């Protein structure tokens, strides 16, 4: 089996590692816009050979793990180049614009729209992790638009990797993911910004920071090159979540200004329900 | 050595566990407003005996780990009851009002004002962890107001427990801790609230949540009974941090509304400096 991975960073590289373990007979062809990443992936043994779009016609499977702004440019070209029996799937964090971009492509049936919910705040081939996807949710959009045999080819791999599959339309995906993922990143980046700005002249102050601060600002380490296009693609939904978040912060501030400590207690007590909800998040316990 | 621990939850209980290991000859007397906690701490072997304020006169050391609203009520009574050679220290998350409350107490020299920066989002005796404090920072305020011999008695224990000591005045403590701790808790609680409110009718949606969401809302599991009085004690500083945080979120929202993606990229890129800063946080790597 000839598997091409386009974009060999944390996400693409982690796919490669699982495939090498589960399908030792497969040959992994790597393509990355950054030649240094291709070289690194080869040295680390994540890919078997460096490749290019010219070879895409021999691919049985193409895994596209590039930022969503590159996705909408590259995906049509990739579909142009593959053969009729090749399945192409992506891992983009927004699905609406990506699905729309290829909606009328003559090879739409070769494409499966996916979003595996997994990752860390690190990036590049050296950040790739074996078994990253075990127990994680993979959201599949518009599954009915993919040829049946090609759905099967991709889903067999997902199941072997231990992923939970969840079907959803692109609009619902983009709306809900804004709450459970995109907003977390903004809250974390802005928390980091607020503290860095305030404490820029007092470096020792971070000696006072504990694991709580570390946990809430962890996502502020994330890649701006990946996240800027996500916010662009999902602008309207992200603005909705931001408005609601800012509104809740302002209400909390108002309670504090009014010395309404019963109100503050109740806000926190109600939100403690998150304990039960987090127990339901698969394998992140 | 007779050591009294008042408040035998996560923080007090973790002190007890370290003392049992480091000072096997010490006898640990436990006092808690909640009789169930006293009983549980005894059953778990965290304390040796249940006790009461009537016995405080025999104490060599009293460790007070109660919410800061209880602290300002209890600390003067505790100081009233102890003998002249007893050191009393606390672990309250705000220091200004606590120090002010005992400033003119006839036994002020028996009190050492401390804030060990350690903990988890859990609470109660069963949440106590051995070695919780190793490598963590313990902030000491107004050290010069404590009798020299009694400073030494407490600091010997802190050093044996592996804590890093940092001296600071109560005003600076309360200002900086608002940024690196109190704001993180509010951002996390309000993030949890925003998502729970939005998704209350769609429980499956949390299947979409990954480890990023879990990390940013972790602190929303924290105890309202502990945190409400902290926000009350540190109201002015917390309001400052909240104003700046809301302002930064509004500016980010404005950039997104204006489609200023270069601006958004730069905001995130600048805040990526948090990577270097977090490397400096002791033992939370």
Coordinates of C-alpha atoms in Angstrom, one line a residue:
Chain A
X1 CA 0.0 0.0 0.0
X2 CA 1.3 3.4 -1.0
X3 CA 0.4 6.1 1.6
X4 CA 1.2 9.8 1.0
X5 CA 1.3 12.2 3.9
X6 CA 1.2 15.8 3.0
X7 CA 2.2 18.0 5.9
X8 CA 4.5 15.9 8.2
X9 CA 4.2 17.8 11.5
X10 CA 2.7 16.7 14.8
X11 CA -0.6 15.5 13.3
X12 CA 0.7 14.0 10.0
X13 CA 3.8 12.6 11.6
X14 CA 1.7 10.9 14.4
X15 CA -0.4 9.3 11.6
X16 CA 2.8 8.0 10.0
X17 CA 4.0 6.5 13.2
X18 CA 0.8 4.5 13.8
X19 CA 0.7 3.4 10.1
X20 CA 4.3 2.1 10.3
X21 CA 3.3 0.0 13.4
X22 CA 0.0 -1.2 12.1
X23 CA 0.8 -1.7 8.4
X24 CA 4.5 -2.6 8.2
X25 CA 4.1 -3.4 4.5
X26 CA 2.9 0.1 3.7
X27 CA 5.4 2.6 2.1
X28 CA 5.1 6.1 3.4
X29 CA 5.7 9.0 1.0
X30 CA 6.2 12.4 2.6
X31 CA 5.5 15.8 1.2
X32 CA 5.9 19.1 3.1
X33 CA 6.1 22.7 2.1
X34 CA 9.1 23.0 4.4
X35 CA 12.1 21.0 3.0
X36 CA 13.7 20.9 6.5
X37 CA 10.6 19.1 7.8
X38 CA 10.8 16.5 5.0
X39 CA 14.5 15.9 5.8
X40 CA 13.8 15.7 9.5
X41 CA 10.9 13.2 9.0
X42 CA 13.1 11.1 6.8
X43 CA 15.9 11.1 9.4
X44 CA 13.5 10.3 12.2
X45 CA 12.2 7.3 10.1
X46 CA 8.7 8.8 10.1
X47 CA 8.5 8.6 6.3
X48 CA 10.2 6.2 3.9
X49 CA 10.8 8.6 1.0
X50 CA 10.4 12.2 0.2
X51 CA 8.0 12.7 -2.7
X52 CA 6.1 15.4 -4.7
X53 CA 2.6 16.0 -6.3
X54 CA 4.0 14.4 -9.5
X55 CA 3.9 11.0 -7.9
X56 CA 0.4 11.3 -6.4
X57 CA -1.1 9.2 -9.2
X58 CA 0.4 6.1 -7.6
X59 CA -1.1 6.7 -4.1
X60 CA -3.6 4.4 -2.5
X61 CA -4.3 6.8 0.3
X62 CA -3.4 10.5 0.8
X63 CA -3.5 12.1 4.2
X64 CA -3.5 15.9 4.2
X65 CA -2.5 17.5 7.4
X66 CA -1.8 21.1 6.6
X67 CA -3.1 24.4 8.1
X68 CA -6.7 25.1 6.8
X69 CA -5.6 28.1 4.7
X70 CA -3.2 25.8 2.8
X71 CA -5.9 23.1 2.8
X72 CA -8.4 25.0 0.6
X73 CA -5.6 25.7 -1.9
X74 CA -4.0 22.3 -2.0
X75 CA -6.9 19.9 -1.7
X76 CA -8.3 20.6 -5.2
X77 CA -4.9 20.1 -6.7
X78 CA -4.4 16.9 -4.8
X79 CA -7.7 15.5 -5.9
X80 CA -6.8 16.5 -9.5
X81 CA -3.7 14.3 -9.3
X82 CA -4.9 11.1 -7.6
X83 CA -6.3 8.0 -9.3
X84 CA -9.9 6.8 -9.0
X85 CA -9.2 4.3 -6.3
X86 CA -7.3 6.6 -4.0
X87 CA -8.9 7.9 -0.8
X88 CA -7.9 11.4 0.3
X89 CA -8.7 12.5 3.8
X90 CA -7.7 15.6 5.8
X91 CA -7.6 16.6 9.4
X92 CA -8.5 20.3 9.3
X93 CA -9.9 21.9 12.4
X94 CA -12.6 23.7 10.4
X95 CA -14.8 21.8 8.0
X96 CA -17.3 24.2 6.4
X97 CA -15.0 26.1 4.0
X98 CA -12.9 23.0 3.2
X99 CA -16.1 21.0 2.3
X100 CA -17.4 23.9 0.3
X101 CA -14.1 24.3 -1.6
X102 CA -14.3 20.7 -3.0
X103 CA -18.1 20.4 -3.2
X104 CA -18.1 20.5 -7.0
X105 CA -14.8 18.9 -7.6
X106 CA -15.0 16.0 -10.2
X107 CA -13.2 13.8 -7.7
X108 CA -15.3 14.8 -4.6
X109 CA -16.1 11.1 -4.1
X110 CA -12.4 10.4 -3.4
X111 CA -12.4 12.8 -0.5
X112 CA -13.4 12.0 3.1
X113 CA -13.7 15.0 5.4
X114 CA -12.2 14.2 8.9
X115 CA -11.1 16.0 12.1
X116 CA -9.3 13.8 14.6
X117 CA -9.5 15.6 17.9
X118 CA -6.0 15.1 19.2
X119 CA -2.8 17.0 19.5
X120 CA -0.5 18.8 21.8
X121 CA 0.7 22.4 21.9
X122 CA 3.9 21.4 20.0
X123 CA 4.6 21.2 16.3
X124 CA 6.9 19.8 13.6
X125 CA 7.9 16.1 12.9
X126 CA 9.8 15.8 16.1
X127 CA 6.5 16.4 18.0
X128 CA 4.9 13.3 16.4
X129 CA 3.7 10.8 19.0
X130 CA 2.9 7.1 18.5
X131 CA -0.6 6.1 19.6
X132 CA -1.7 9.8 19.8
X133 CA -5.1 8.9 18.3
X134 CA -6.0 5.8 20.4
X135 CA -9.4 6.5 22.1
X136 CA -9.7 9.9 20.6
X137 CA -12.7 11.1 18.6
X138 CA -12.5 11.5 14.9
X139 CA -15.3 13.6 13.4
X140 CA -16.4 12.7 9.9
X141 CA -18.4 15.2 7.9
X142 CA -20.5 14.6 4.8
X143 CA -19.6 10.9 4.8
X144 CA -22.4 10.2 2.2
X145 CA -20.4 12.2 -0.4
X146 CA -17.5 9.8 -0.3
X147 CA -17.5 6.6 -2.4
X148 CA -18.5 3.7 -0.3
X149 CA -15.3 1.6 -0.9
X150 CA -13.1 4.6 -0.1
X151 CA -15.0 5.4 3.1
X152 CA -14.2 1.8 4.1
X153 CA -10.6 2.1 3.3
X154 CA -10.1 5.2 5.5
X155 CA -12.4 3.9 8.3
X156 CA -10.6 0.6 8.5
X157 CA -7.4 2.5 9.3
X158 CA -9.2 4.8 11.9
X159 CA -10.6 1.7 13.6
X160 CA -7.2 0.0 13.7
X161 CA -5.7 3.2 15.2
X162 CA -8.4 2.9 18.0
X163 CA -10.3 6.1 17.1
X164 CA -14.0 6.7 18.0
X165 CA -15.9 7.8 15.0
X166 CA -18.6 10.5 15.2
X167 CA -20.6 11.7 12.2
X168 CA -21.7 15.3 11.9
X169 CA -22.4 17.9 9.3
X170 CA -19.7 20.6 8.7
X171 CA -21.9 23.5 10.0
X172 CA -22.6 21.7 13.3
X173 CA -18.9 20.7 13.6
X174 CA -17.7 24.3 13.1
X175 CA -20.2 25.7 15.6
X176 CA -19.5 23.3 18.4
X177 CA -15.8 23.1 17.9
X178 CA -15.7 26.8 18.4
X179 CA -16.9 26.3 22.0
X180 CA -14.9 23.2 23.0
X181 CA -11.6 24.1 21.2
X182 CA -11.3 27.5 19.5
X183 CA -12.4 29.5 22.5
X184 CA -10.1 27.6 24.8
X185 CA -7.2 28.7 22.7
X186 CA -8.2 32.4 22.7
X187 CA -8.8 32.4 26.4
X188 CA -5.4 30.9 27.0
X189 CA -3.5 33.2 24.6
X190 CA -5.2 36.3 26.1
X191 CA -4.4 35.1 29.6
X192 CA -0.8 34.6 28.7
X193 CA -0.8 38.1 27.1
X194 CA -2.3 39.8 30.1
X195 CA 0.2 38.3 32.5
X196 CA 3.2 38.8 30.3
X197 CA 2.3 42.5 29.7
X198 CA 1.8 43.1 33.4
X199 CA 4.8 41.3 34.6
X200 CA 7.3 42.1 31.8
X201 CA 9.6 44.0 34.2
X202 CA 9.3 41.5 37.0
X203 CA 10.6 38.2 35.7
X204 CA 10.9 36.7 39.2
X205 CA 7.2 36.9 39.5
X206 CA 6.8 33.7 37.5
X207 CA 8.4 31.9 40.5
X208 CA 5.0 32.5 42.1
X209 CA 3.1 30.7 39.3
X210 CA 2.0 27.2 40.0
X211 CA 0.6 24.3 38.0
X212 CA -2.8 26.1 37.8
X213 CA -1.4 28.9 35.8
X214 CA 0.6 26.5 33.7
X215 CA -2.5 24.5 32.9
X216 CA -4.6 27.5 31.8
X217 CA -1.9 29.0 29.6
X218 CA -0.6 25.8 28.0
X219 CA -2.5 26.4 24.8
X220 CA -0.8 29.8 24.4
X221 CA 2.2 27.8 23.2
X222 CA 0.3 26.8 20.1
X223 CA 1.4 27.6 16.6
X224 CA 0.1 31.0 15.2
X225 CA 0.6 29.6 11.6
X226 CA -1.9 26.9 12.4
X227 CA -4.4 28.9 14.4
X228 CA -4.7 32.2 12.5
X229 CA -6.4 30.4 9.5
X230 CA -8.6 28.4 11.8
X231 CA -10.0 31.7 13.4
X232 CA -10.4 33.1 9.8
X233 CA -12.3 30.1 8.6
X234 CA -14.5 29.9 11.6
X235 CA -14.8 33.7 12.2
X236 CA -18.6 33.9 12.8
X237 CA -18.8 31.0 15.3
X238 CA -15.7 32.2 17.1
X239 CA -17.1 35.7 17.4
X240 CA -20.2 34.2 19.0
X241 CA -18.2 32.3 21.6
X242 CA -16.0 35.3 22.3
X243 CA -19.1 37.5 22.9
X244 CA -20.6 35.1 25.3
X245 CA -17.3 34.5 27.1
X246 CA -16.7 38.3 27.5
X247 CA -20.3 38.7 28.7
X248 CA -19.8 36.1 31.4
X249 CA -16.5 37.7 32.5
X250 CA -18.2 41.1 32.7
X251 CA -21.1 39.6 34.8
X252 CA -18.5 38.0 37.1
X253 CA -16.8 41.4 37.4
X254 CA -20.1 43.0 38.2
X255 CA -20.8 40.6 41.0
X256 CA -17.4 41.3 42.5
X257 CA -17.8 45.1 42.2
X258 CA -21.2 44.7 44.0
X259 CA -19.7 42.5 46.7
X260 CA -22.2 39.8 45.8
X261 CA -20.2 36.9 47.1
X262 CA -23.2 34.6 47.2
X263 CA -23.6 35.2 43.5
X264 CA -19.9 34.5 43.0
X265 CA -20.1 31.3 45.0
X266 CA -23.1 30.2 43.0
X267 CA -21.4 30.9 39.7
X268 CA -18.5 28.7 40.6
X269 CA -20.6 26.0 42.2
X270 CA -22.8 25.7 39.1
X271 CA -19.7 25.5 36.9
X272 CA -18.3 22.7 39.1
X273 CA -20.5 20.4 37.0
X274 CA -17.6 20.5 34.6
X275 CA -16.1 17.7 36.8
X276 CA -18.8 15.2 35.6
X277 CA -18.5 16.5 32.0
X278 CA -14.7 16.1 31.9
X279 CA -15.0 12.5 33.1
X280 CA -16.8 11.8 29.8
X281 CA -13.9 13.1 27.7
X282 CA -12.3 9.9 26.3
X283 CA -8.8 8.9 27.4
X284 CA -7.9 12.3 28.7
X285 CA -8.3 11.3 32.3
Chain B
X1 CA 7.2 17.5 68.8
X2 CA 3.5 18.3 69.0
X3 CA 2.2 19.6 65.7
X4 CA -1.4 20.8 65.3
X5 CA -3.0 21.1 61.9
X6 CA -6.1 23.1 61.6
X7 CA -8.0 22.4 58.4
X8 CA -7.1 18.9 57.2
X9 CA -7.9 19.2 53.5
X10 CA -5.7 18.9 50.5
X11 CA -3.2 21.5 51.7
X12 CA -3.2 20.7 55.5
X13 CA -3.3 17.0 54.8
X14 CA -0.4 17.1 52.4
X15 CA 1.6 18.9 55.1
X16 CA 0.7 16.2 57.6
X17 CA 1.9 13.5 55.2
X18 CA 5.3 15.1 54.7
X19 CA 5.7 15.6 58.4
X20 CA 4.9 12.0 59.2
X21 CA 7.6 10.9 56.7
X22 CA 10.3 13.5 57.8
X23 CA 9.6 13.7 61.5
X24 CA 8.4 10.2 62.5
X25 CA 8.7 11.2 66.2
X26 CA 6.2 14.0 65.8
X27 CA 2.6 13.6 67.0
X28 CA 0.0 15.2 64.7
X29 CA -3.2 16.7 66.2
X30 CA -6.0 17.4 63.8
X31 CA -8.7 20.0 64.0
X32 CA -11.3 20.6 61.3
X33 CA -14.6 22.5 61.3
X34 CA -16.0 19.5 59.5
X35 CA -16.2 16.5 61.8
X36 CA -16.4 14.2 58.8
X37 CA -13.0 15.5 57.6
X38 CA -11.5 14.9 61.1
X39 CA -12.8 11.3 61.1
X40 CA -11.6 10.7 57.5
X41 CA -8.1 12.1 58.3
X42 CA -7.8 9.9 61.3
X43 CA -8.9 6.8 59.3
X44 CA -6.5 7.6 56.5
X45 CA -3.7 7.9 59.1
X46 CA -3.1 11.5 58.2
X47 CA -3.4 12.7 61.8
X48 CA -2.7 10.8 65.0
X49 CA -5.5 12.2 67.1
X50 CA -8.5 14.6 66.8
X51 CA -8.1 17.6 69.0
X52 CA -9.6 21.0 69.8
X53 CA -8.5 24.6 70.6
X54 CA -8.5 23.7 74.3
X55 CA -5.3 21.7 73.7
X56 CA -3.5 24.3 71.7
X57 CA -1.4 25.4 74.7
X58 CA 0.7 22.2 74.4
X59 CA 1.5 22.8 70.7
X60 CA 5.1 23.3 69.4
X61 CA 3.8 24.2 65.9
X62 CA 0.3 25.1 64.6
X63 CA -0.3 24.9 60.8
X64 CA -3.5 26.7 59.8
X65 CA -4.9 25.7 56.4
X66 CA -8.4 27.1 56.3
X67 CA -10.2 29.3 53.7
X68 CA -9.1 33.0 54.1
X69 CA -12.4 34.1 55.5
X70 CA -12.1 31.6 58.3
X71 CA -8.5 32.5 58.7
X72 CA -9.1 36.1 59.7
X73 CA -11.6 34.9 62.4
X74 CA -9.6 31.9 63.7
X75 CA -6.0 33.1 63.6
X76 CA -6.4 35.6 66.5
X77 CA -8.1 33.0 68.6
X78 CA -5.4 30.5 67.8
X79 CA -2.7 33.0 68.7
X80 CA -4.5 33.7 72.0
X81 CA -4.3 30.0 72.9
X82 CA -0.7 29.0 72.1
X83 CA 2.3 29.2 74.3
X84 CA 5.2 31.5 73.8
X85 CA 7.5 29.0 72.1
X86 CA 4.9 27.9 69.5
X87 CA 5.1 28.9 65.9
X88 CA 1.9 29.4 64.0
X89 CA 1.9 29.6 60.2
X90 CA -0.8 29.7 57.6
X91 CA -1.1 29.0 53.9
X92 CA -3.7 31.5 52.9
X93 CA -3.8 32.6 49.2
X94 CA -4.2 36.2 50.2
X95 CA -1.8 37.9 52.7
X96 CA -2.8 41.5 53.0
X97 CA -5.9 41.2 55.2
X98 CA -4.6 38.2 57.1
X99 CA -1.4 40.2 58.1
X100 CA -3.5 43.2 59.0
X101 CA -5.8 41.2 61.2
X102 CA -3.0 40.1 63.5
X103 CA -0.8 43.2 63.1
X104 CA -1.5 44.3 66.7
X105 CA -2.0 40.9 68.3
X106 CA 0.1 40.5 71.5
X107 CA 1.4 37.2 70.0
X108 CA 2.2 38.6 66.5
X109 CA 5.8 37.3 67.0
X110 CA 4.5 33.8 67.1
X111 CA 3.0 34.0 63.6
X112 CA 4.7 33.4 60.3
X113 CA 2.8 34.4 57.2
X114 CA 3.2 31.9 54.4
X115 CA 1.7 30.9 51.1
X116 CA 3.0 27.6 49.7
X117 CA 2.1 27.7 45.9
X118 CA 1.0 24.2 45.4
X119 CA -2.3 22.3 45.1
X120 CA -4.6 20.6 42.8
X121 CA -8.2 21.2 41.8
X122 CA -9.4 18.6 44.4
X123 CA -10.2 19.1 48.1
X124 CA -10.7 17.2 51.4
X125 CA -8.3 14.9 53.3
X126 CA -8.5 12.2 50.6
X127 CA -7.0 14.7 48.1
X128 CA -3.8 15.0 50.3
X129 CA -0.6 14.1 48.4
X130 CA 2.8 13.2 49.8
X131 CA 5.6 15.4 48.5
X132 CA 3.2 18.0 47.1
X133 CA 5.5 20.8 48.2
X134 CA 8.9 19.5 46.9
X135 CA 10.4 22.1 44.6
X136 CA 7.4 24.5 45.0
X137 CA 7.7 28.1 46.0
X138 CA 6.7 29.2 49.5
X139 CA 6.1 32.9 49.8
X140 CA 6.9 34.3 53.2
X141 CA 5.5 37.8 54.1
X142 CA 6.7 40.2 56.9
X143 CA 9.3 37.7 58.1
X144 CA 10.9 40.3 60.3
X145 CA 7.8 40.4 62.5
X146 CA 8.2 36.8 63.5
X147 CA 10.5 35.9 66.5
X148 CA 13.9 34.7 65.1
X149 CA 13.8 31.3 66.8
X150 CA 10.2 30.7 65.6
X151 CA 11.1 31.7 62.0
X152 CA 13.9 29.1 62.2
X153 CA 11.5 26.4 63.4
X154 CA 9.1 26.9 60.5
X155 CA 11.8 27.4 57.9
X156 CA 13.7 24.2 58.9
X157 CA 10.5 22.3 58.1
X158 CA 10.0 24.1 54.8
X159 CA 13.6 23.3 53.8
X160 CA 13.2 19.6 54.8
X161 CA 10.1 19.5 52.6
X162 CA 12.1 20.8 49.7
X163 CA 10.4 24.1 49.3
X164 CA 12.0 27.2 47.7
X165 CA 11.6 30.2 49.9
X166 CA 10.7 33.6 48.6
X167 CA 10.3 36.8 50.7
X168 CA 7.8 39.4 49.7
X169 CA 5.6 42.0 51.3
X170 CA 1.8 41.3 51.6
X171 CA 0.8 44.0 49.1
X172 CA 3.2 42.8 46.4
X173 CA 2.1 39.2 47.1
X174 CA -1.6 40.0 46.6
X175 CA -1.0 42.1 43.5
X176 CA 1.1 39.5 41.6
X177 CA -0.8 36.4 42.8
X178 CA -3.9 38.0 41.3
X179 CA -2.2 37.7 37.9
X180 CA -0.5 34.3 38.1
X181 CA -3.2 32.5 40.1
X182 CA -6.5 34.3 40.7
X183 CA -7.1 35.4 37.1
X184 CA -6.5 31.8 35.8
X185 CA -9.2 30.5 38.1
X186 CA -11.8 33.1 36.8
X187 CA -10.8 32.6 33.2
X188 CA -11.3 28.9 33.7
X189 CA -14.6 29.1 35.5
X190 CA -16.0 31.4 33.0
X191 CA -14.8 29.3 30.1
X192 CA -16.5 26.3 31.7
X193 CA -19.7 28.3 32.2
X194 CA -19.8 29.6 28.6
X195 CA -19.4 26.1 27.2
X196 CA -21.9 24.4 29.6
X197 CA -24.5 27.1 29.0
X198 CA -24.2 26.7 25.2
X199 CA -24.1 23.0 25.1
X200 CA -26.5 22.1 27.9
X201 CA -28.9 20.4 25.5
X202 CA -26.2 18.7 23.5
X203 CA -24.4 16.4 25.9
X204 CA -22.7 14.5 23.1
X205 CA -20.8 17.6 22.2
X206 CA -18.3 17.0 24.9
X207 CA -17.2 14.0 22.9
X208 CA -15.6 16.7 20.6
X209 CA -13.6 18.1 23.5
X210 CA -9.9 17.2 23.6
X211 CA -7.1 17.6 26.0
X212 CA -6.8 21.4 25.2
X213 CA -10.3 22.1 26.6
X214 CA -9.6 19.8 29.6
X215 CA -6.5 21.8 30.4
X216 CA -8.0 25.2 30.2
X217 CA -11.1 24.3 32.3
X218 CA -9.3 22.2 34.9
X219 CA -9.4 24.9 37.5
X220 CA -13.2 25.2 37.1
X221 CA -13.3 22.1 39.3
X222 CA -11.9 24.1 42.2
X223 CA -13.8 24.6 45.5
X224 CA -16.1 27.7 45.6
X225 CA -15.9 27.7 49.4
X226 CA -12.1 28.3 49.2
X227 CA -12.2 30.7 46.2
X228 CA -15.1 33.0 47.1
X229 CA -13.2 34.5 50.1
X230 CA -10.0 34.8 48.1
X231 CA -11.7 37.0 45.5
X232 CA -13.3 38.9 48.4
X233 CA -10.0 39.5 50.2
X234 CA -8.2 40.5 47.0
X235 CA -11.1 42.3 45.3
X236 CA -9.2 45.4 44.0
X237 CA -6.3 43.5 42.5
X238 CA -8.6 40.9 41.0
X239 CA -10.7 43.6 39.4
X240 CA -7.6 45.1 37.8
X241 CA -6.6 41.8 36.3
X242 CA -10.1 41.2 35.1
X243 CA -10.3 44.6 33.4
X244 CA -7.0 44.0 31.6
X245 CA -8.1 40.4 30.5
X246 CA -11.4 41.6 29.2
X247 CA -9.7 44.5 27.4
X248 CA -7.3 42.0 25.7
X249 CA -10.2 39.8 24.7
X250 CA -12.1 42.7 23.2
X251 CA -9.0 43.8 21.2
X252 CA -8.6 40.3 19.9
X253 CA -12.3 40.3 18.9
X254 CA -11.9 43.6 17.2
X255 CA -9.0 42.2 15.1
X256 CA -11.1 39.3 14.1
X257 CA -14.1 41.6 13.2
X258 CA -11.7 43.7 11.1
X259 CA -10.3 40.6 9.4
X260 CA -6.8 41.7 10.6
X261 CA -5.2 38.2 10.5
X262 CA -1.7 39.7 10.5
X263 CA -2.6 41.3 13.8
X264 CA -4.1 38.0 15.2
X265 CA -0.9 36.2 14.1
X266 CA 1.3 38.7 15.8
X267 CA -0.7 38.6 19.1
X268 CA -0.3 34.8 19.2
X269 CA 3.3 34.9 18.1
X270 CA 4.2 37.5 20.8
X271 CA 2.4 35.4 23.5
X272 CA 4.3 32.2 22.4
X273 CA 7.1 33.7 24.7
X274 CA 5.1 31.9 27.4
X275 CA 7.0 28.8 26.4
X276 CA 10.2 30.2 27.8
X277 CA 8.5 31.6 30.9
X278 CA 6.8 28.3 31.7
X279 CA 10.2 26.5 31.6
X280 CA 11.1 28.6 34.6
X281 CA 8.2 27.4 36.7
X282 CA 9.8 25.0 39.2
X283 CA 9.0 21.3 38.9
X284 CA 5.8 21.8 36.9
X285 CA 7.6 20.6 33.7

